[in-house]
Tab-separated table of C-alpha atoms in Angstrom:
chain	number	residue	atom	x	y	z
A	4	MET	CA	-0.141	-0.032	0.292
A	5	GLU	CA	1.416	3.241	-1.419
A	6	ARG	CA	1.827	6.158	1.326
A	7	ILE	CA	-0.894	8.889	0.399
A	8	GLN	CA	0.782	11.504	-0.358
A	9	ARG	CA	-1.686	14.374	-0.776
A	10	LEU	CA	-4.224	14.296	2.361
A	11	PHE	CA	-4.972	17.877	2.134
A	12	LYS	CA	-7.023	19.784	-0.969
A	13	GLY	CA	-6.179	23.131	-1.697
A	14	ASP	CA	-5.777	25.470	1.258
A	15	ARG	CA	-8.473	23.080	3.523
A	16	THR	CA	-6.881	21.120	6.425
A	17	LEU	CA	-9.361	18.349	6.401
A	18	LEU	CA	-8.390	15.264	5.363
A	19	SER	CA	-10.473	13.281	2.636
A	20	THR	CA	-13.418	11.274	3.514
A	21	THR	CA	-11.807	7.934	2.814
A	22	THR	CA	-8.751	8.619	4.291
A	23	LEU	CA	-10.675	9.961	7.652
A	24	LEU	CA	-12.707	6.942	7.621
A	25	LEU	CA	-9.257	4.569	7.121
A	26	VAL	CA	-7.762	6.533	10.140
A	27	THR	CA	-10.980	6.344	12.242
A	28	ALA	CA	-10.973	2.324	11.562
A	29	ILE	CA	-7.141	2.218	12.927
A	30	VAL	CA	-7.844	4.398	15.745
A	31	PHE	CA	-10.919	2.341	16.934
A	32	LEU	CA	-8.604	-1.132	16.956
A	33	ALA	CA	-5.868	0.756	18.445
A	34	THR	CA	-7.661	2.184	21.395
A	35	PHE	CA	-9.575	-0.831	21.951
A	36	ILE	CA	-6.365	-2.710	22.613
A	37	LEU	CA	-5.296	0.105	24.688
A	38	GLY	CA	-8.186	-0.310	26.964
A	39	ILE	CA	-7.827	-3.889	27.504
A	40	THR	CA	-3.968	-3.750	28.409
A	41	SER	CA	-3.124	0.188	29.179
A	42	PHE	CA	-0.651	-0.095	26.078
A	43	GLY	CA	-0.503	-1.209	22.334
A	44	PHE	CA	-1.774	1.917	20.875
A	45	ALA	CA	1.362	2.516	19.101
A	46	LEU	CA	1.797	-1.128	18.267
A	47	VAL	CA	-1.664	-0.667	16.112
A	48	ALA	CA	-1.663	2.695	15.236
A	49	VAL	CA	2.248	3.491	14.393
A	50	PRO	CA	2.608	0.743	11.545
A	51	LEU	CA	-0.685	1.105	9.965
A	52	LEU	CA	-1.093	4.781	10.059
A	53	ASN	CA	2.750	4.966	8.712
A	54	LEU	CA	1.477	3.843	5.686
A	55	ILE	CA	-0.418	7.076	5.254
A	56	PHE	CA	2.008	9.450	7.057
A	57	PRO	CA	5.595	9.966	7.129
A	58	LEU	CA	6.781	8.911	10.291
A	59	GLN	CA	8.430	12.414	11.384
A	60	LEU	CA	4.907	13.742	11.141
A	61	LEU	CA	3.136	10.890	12.564
A	62	VAL	CA	5.206	10.779	15.876
A	63	PRO	CA	4.312	14.251	17.166
A	64	VAL	CA	0.459	13.570	16.335
A	65	LEU	CA	0.014	10.428	18.005
A	66	ILE	CA	1.752	11.816	21.390
A	67	ILE	CA	-0.755	14.588	21.246
A	68	TYR	CA	-3.703	12.241	20.577
A	69	GLY	CA	-2.292	10.069	23.522
A	70	VAL	CA	-2.038	12.492	26.148
A	71	PHE	CA	-5.944	12.732	26.026
A	72	ILE	CA	-7.032	9.057	25.093
A	73	ILE	CA	-4.354	7.550	27.611
A	74	GLY	CA	-5.585	9.577	30.525
A	75	LEU	CA	-9.102	8.395	29.734
A	76	VAL	CA	-7.859	4.810	30.131
A	77	LEU	CA	-6.338	5.617	33.703
A	78	LEU	CA	-9.637	7.553	35.250
A	79	PRO	CA	-11.323	4.117	36.246
A	80	ILE	CA	-8.234	2.443	37.331
A	81	TYR	CA	-6.180	5.475	39.059
A	82	LYS	CA	-7.260	4.002	42.726
A	83	HIS	CA	-4.835	0.759	41.680
A	84	LEU	CA	-1.561	3.183	41.200
A	85	ASP	CA	1.279	1.996	43.084
A	86	LEU	CA	3.975	5.043	42.639
A	87	LYS	CA	6.686	3.217	44.257
A	88	GLY	CA	9.927	3.901	42.294
A	89	MET	CA	7.906	6.005	39.596
A	90	GLN	CA	10.085	9.032	40.221
A	91	TYR	CA	12.885	6.740	38.896
A	92	LEU	CA	11.084	5.531	36.040
A	93	VAL	CA	9.494	9.205	35.301
A	94	GLY	CA	12.665	10.798	35.945
A	95	ALA	CA	15.055	8.236	33.583
A	96	GLY	CA	12.479	8.572	30.868
A	97	ILE	CA	12.670	12.274	30.974
A	98	LEU	CA	16.157	11.917	30.358
A	99	GLY	CA	15.561	9.460	27.476
A	100	VAL	CA	13.341	11.512	25.046
A	101	PRO	CA	15.712	13.946	23.580
A	102	LEU	CA	18.097	11.447	22.736
A	103	GLY	CA	15.239	9.632	21.005
A	104	THR	CA	14.161	12.598	19.414
A	105	TYR	CA	17.912	13.287	18.236
A	106	LEU	CA	18.155	9.889	16.619
A	107	LEU	CA	14.866	10.206	14.899
A	108	LEU	CA	16.241	13.423	13.223
A	109	ILE	CA	19.569	11.905	12.277
A	110	LEU	CA	19.002	7.997	11.961
A	111	ASP	CA	17.097	6.232	8.911
A	112	GLU	CA	13.859	5.427	10.480
A	113	SER	CA	14.275	1.607	9.073
A	114	ILE	CA	17.332	1.185	11.105
A	115	LEU	CA	15.480	2.298	14.685
A	116	LYS	CA	12.581	0.048	13.762
A	117	ILE	CA	14.448	-3.320	12.554
A	118	GLY	CA	17.264	-2.547	15.764
A	119	ILE	CA	14.221	-2.316	17.981
A	120	GLY	CA	11.890	-4.596	16.729
A	121	ILE	CA	14.590	-7.433	17.245
A	122	ILE	CA	15.459	-6.596	20.771
A	123	ILE	CA	11.771	-6.744	21.697
A	124	ILE	CA	11.178	-9.902	20.169
A	125	VAL	CA	13.797	-11.551	22.131
A	126	SER	CA	13.106	-10.256	25.230
A	127	ALA	CA	9.435	-10.811	25.079
A	128	TRP	CA	9.712	-14.449	24.074
A	129	ALA	CA	12.244	-14.869	27.049
A	130	LEU	CA	9.747	-13.798	29.345
A	131	TYR	CA	6.869	-15.769	27.819
A	132	THR	CA	8.982	-19.155	28.118
A	133	GLY	CA	9.678	-18.269	31.921
A	134	TYR	CA	12.962	-16.780	32.099
A	135	HIS	CA	13.011	-13.925	34.870
A	136	VAL	CA	15.756	-11.610	35.588
A	137	ASN	CA	16.216	-11.391	39.241
A	138	ILE	CA	16.200	-7.742	39.806
A	139	LYS	CA	17.344	-6.803	43.489
A	140	ASN	CA	18.023	-3.033	42.850
A	141	GLU	CA	14.384	-1.839	41.708
A	142	LYS	CA	15.750	1.832	41.661
A	143	LEU	CA	18.119	0.745	38.732
A	144	GLY	CA	15.276	-1.274	37.074
A	145	ASN	CA	12.884	1.341	36.883
A	146	SER	CA	15.933	3.641	35.855
A	147	VAL	CA	16.985	1.596	33.036
A	148	ALA	CA	13.230	0.886	31.853
A	149	GLY	CA	12.165	4.452	32.095
A	150	PHE	CA	15.522	5.811	30.062
A	151	THR	CA	15.108	3.191	27.360
A	152	SER	CA	11.172	3.699	27.548
A	153	GLY	CA	11.871	7.683	26.898
A	154	LEU	CA	14.321	7.127	24.025
A	155	LEU	CA	11.892	5.007	22.186
A	156	ASN	CA	8.978	7.912	22.866
A	157	GLY	CA	11.100	10.129	21.669
A	158	SER	CA	11.993	8.390	18.311
A	159	LEU	CA	8.959	6.188	17.539
A	160	THR	CA	6.071	6.583	20.061
A	161	MET	CA	6.886	3.229	21.225
A	162	SER	CA	7.639	3.973	24.893
A	163	GLY	CA	5.909	0.589	26.011
A	164	PRO	CA	8.316	-2.067	25.377
A	165	PRO	CA	10.963	-1.553	28.084
A	166	VAL	CA	8.646	-0.451	30.823
A	167	ILE	CA	6.334	-3.519	30.129
A	168	LEU	CA	8.879	-6.000	30.005
A	169	PHE	CA	10.164	-4.433	33.620
A	170	TYR	CA	6.670	-5.077	34.897
A	171	SER	CA	6.088	-8.169	33.264
A	172	ASN	CA	9.349	-9.437	34.927
A	173	GLN	CA	8.507	-7.956	38.274
A	174	ASN	CA	5.055	-9.941	38.471
A	175	LEU	CA	2.898	-7.027	39.058
A	176	GLU	CA	-0.781	-7.694	39.712
A	177	LYS	CA	-2.979	-7.012	36.753
A	178	GLN	CA	-4.828	-3.900	37.598
A	179	VAL	CA	-1.602	-2.569	39.142
A	180	PHE	CA	-0.031	-3.271	36.013
A	181	ARG	CA	-2.673	-1.173	33.758
A	182	ALA	CA	-2.728	1.775	36.409
A	183	ASN	CA	0.880	2.063	36.401
A	184	LEU	CA	1.192	2.132	32.550
A	185	ALA	CA	-1.852	4.196	31.984
A	186	PHE	CA	-0.063	6.812	34.143
A	187	TYR	CA	3.477	6.588	33.344
A	188	PHE	CA	2.435	6.837	29.571
A	189	THR	CA	0.328	9.947	29.975
A	190	LEU	CA	2.930	11.659	32.021
A	191	THR	CA	5.654	10.856	29.599
A	192	ASN	CA	3.489	12.183	26.458
A	193	ILE	CA	2.903	15.592	28.340
A	194	ILE	CA	6.625	15.559	28.988
A	195	THR	CA	7.599	14.710	25.373
A	196	LEU	CA	5.733	17.501	23.565
A	197	PRO	CA	7.600	20.478	24.460
A	198	VAL	CA	10.873	18.352	23.538
A	199	LEU	CA	9.365	17.693	20.190
A	200	TYR	CA	8.661	21.195	19.844
A	201	TRP	CA	12.059	22.250	21.036
A	202	GLY	CA	13.372	19.742	18.107
A	203	GLY	CA	11.424	21.475	15.407
A	204	LEU	CA	8.763	18.616	15.475
A	205	ILE	CA	5.599	20.411	16.333
A	206	THR	CA	5.019	22.101	13.246
A	207	PRO	CA	1.981	24.015	11.542
A	208	GLN	CA	1.205	20.785	9.496
A	209	VAL	CA	1.655	18.493	12.692
A	210	LEU	CA	-0.948	20.773	14.282
A	211	GLN	CA	-3.160	20.778	11.060
A	212	TYR	CA	-3.062	16.885	11.157
A	213	SER	CA	-3.882	16.932	15.038
A	214	ALA	CA	-6.622	18.813	14.279
A	215	ALA	CA	-7.991	16.847	11.293
A	216	ILE	CA	-8.263	13.661	13.302
A	217	VAL	CA	-10.445	15.192	16.054
A	218	PRO	CA	-13.353	13.491	14.586
A	219	THR	CA	-11.840	10.149	15.447
A	220	ILE	CA	-11.995	11.103	19.084
A	221	PRO	CA	-15.548	9.598	19.947
A	222	VAL	CA	-14.509	6.378	18.355
A	223	GLY	CA	-11.302	6.362	20.125
A	224	ILE	CA	-13.501	6.871	23.145
A	225	VAL	CA	-15.893	3.985	22.596
A	226	GLY	CA	-12.695	1.909	22.003
A	227	VAL	CA	-10.920	2.676	25.247
A	228	LEU	CA	-14.251	2.113	27.118
A	229	LEU	CA	-15.171	-1.121	25.317
A	230	GLY	CA	-11.576	-2.277	25.939
A	231	SER	CA	-11.377	-1.202	29.440
A	232	LYS	CA	-14.602	-3.373	30.260
A	233	LEU	CA	-12.981	-6.396	28.919
A	234	GLY	CA	-9.662	-5.950	30.633
A	235	THR	CA	-11.149	-5.542	34.173
A	236	LYS	CA	-12.675	-8.774	33.695
A	237	MET	CA	-9.817	-10.611	32.287
A	238	ASP	CA	-8.255	-13.228	34.080
A	239	GLY	CA	-4.285	-12.027	35.459
A	240	ALA	CA	-2.436	-14.877	34.152
A	241	PHE	CA	-4.185	-14.597	30.722
A	242	PHE	CA	-3.399	-11.099	30.889
A	243	HIS	CA	0.139	-11.313	31.334
A	244	ARG	CA	0.385	-13.810	28.521
A	245	LEU	CA	-1.350	-11.637	26.454
A	246	SER	CA	0.624	-8.484	27.150
A	247	LEU	CA	3.824	-10.617	26.225
A	248	ILE	CA	1.931	-11.589	23.073
A	249	LEU	CA	1.209	-8.068	22.137
A	250	ILE	CA	4.751	-6.931	22.750
A	251	PHE	CA	6.339	-9.706	20.577
A	252	LEU	CA	3.879	-8.748	17.961
A	253	MET	CA	5.159	-5.211	18.674
A	254	GLY	CA	8.552	-6.213	17.836
A	255	VAL	CA	7.624	-7.860	14.533
A	256	MET	CA	5.629	-5.033	13.355
A	257	SER	CA	8.341	-2.687	13.970
A	258	ILE	CA	10.357	-4.739	11.552
A	259	ILE	CA	7.739	-5.440	8.971
A	260	SER	CA	7.136	-1.630	8.960
A	261	ALA	CA	10.850	-0.659	8.314
């Protein structure tokens, strides 16, 4: 499928009807997965929307969108938040974002996608087959996961894998897992926005595209609500297996879309 080169007609800032319908369908699928697990939005949205939008445009658009939509996931489960170690996760994540943004500007996106995809696949498979790392220093573990997550958020909006793999390794309870992820992703997206602006990636065109997909928000809300309802009822062990399968697929999709 070739990337659509002309999404605007004349000076208008609206997407064509066909393109908007396609984007809406992708958003629904992505937000449904997000509602179940508190992650996976980028897993679906980035490779599919990258067929329509160039990555340097797509990254800031999705981060702007994610501030609202992931915050919505957090609302019904915020009482399960466990903030122990969160300051190290977030602090290191902030430090990683500028490097990720810099890599996005200087490296070929295919190199980023393939390298990251391989690391994700190996890590997810190891955890799925029962391998666990005994992390005695949780401050260090949170810091490493946070920094790597920030780096990926600034480059590919794929901040999820490092934190999800870390939480899976630590066997967090399902609702704590979901609440912590939603809180972390909402916060890091908010923090990432000014970094992208300073890096010159928040352009008038980005704001136009962001405004153009506003009509997809109601569908995104429905996707989140339906997914959240299913995620709350899901068995904990099955939830963790599903999370690792999605992470594995995230790695595969990253390589395929390179």
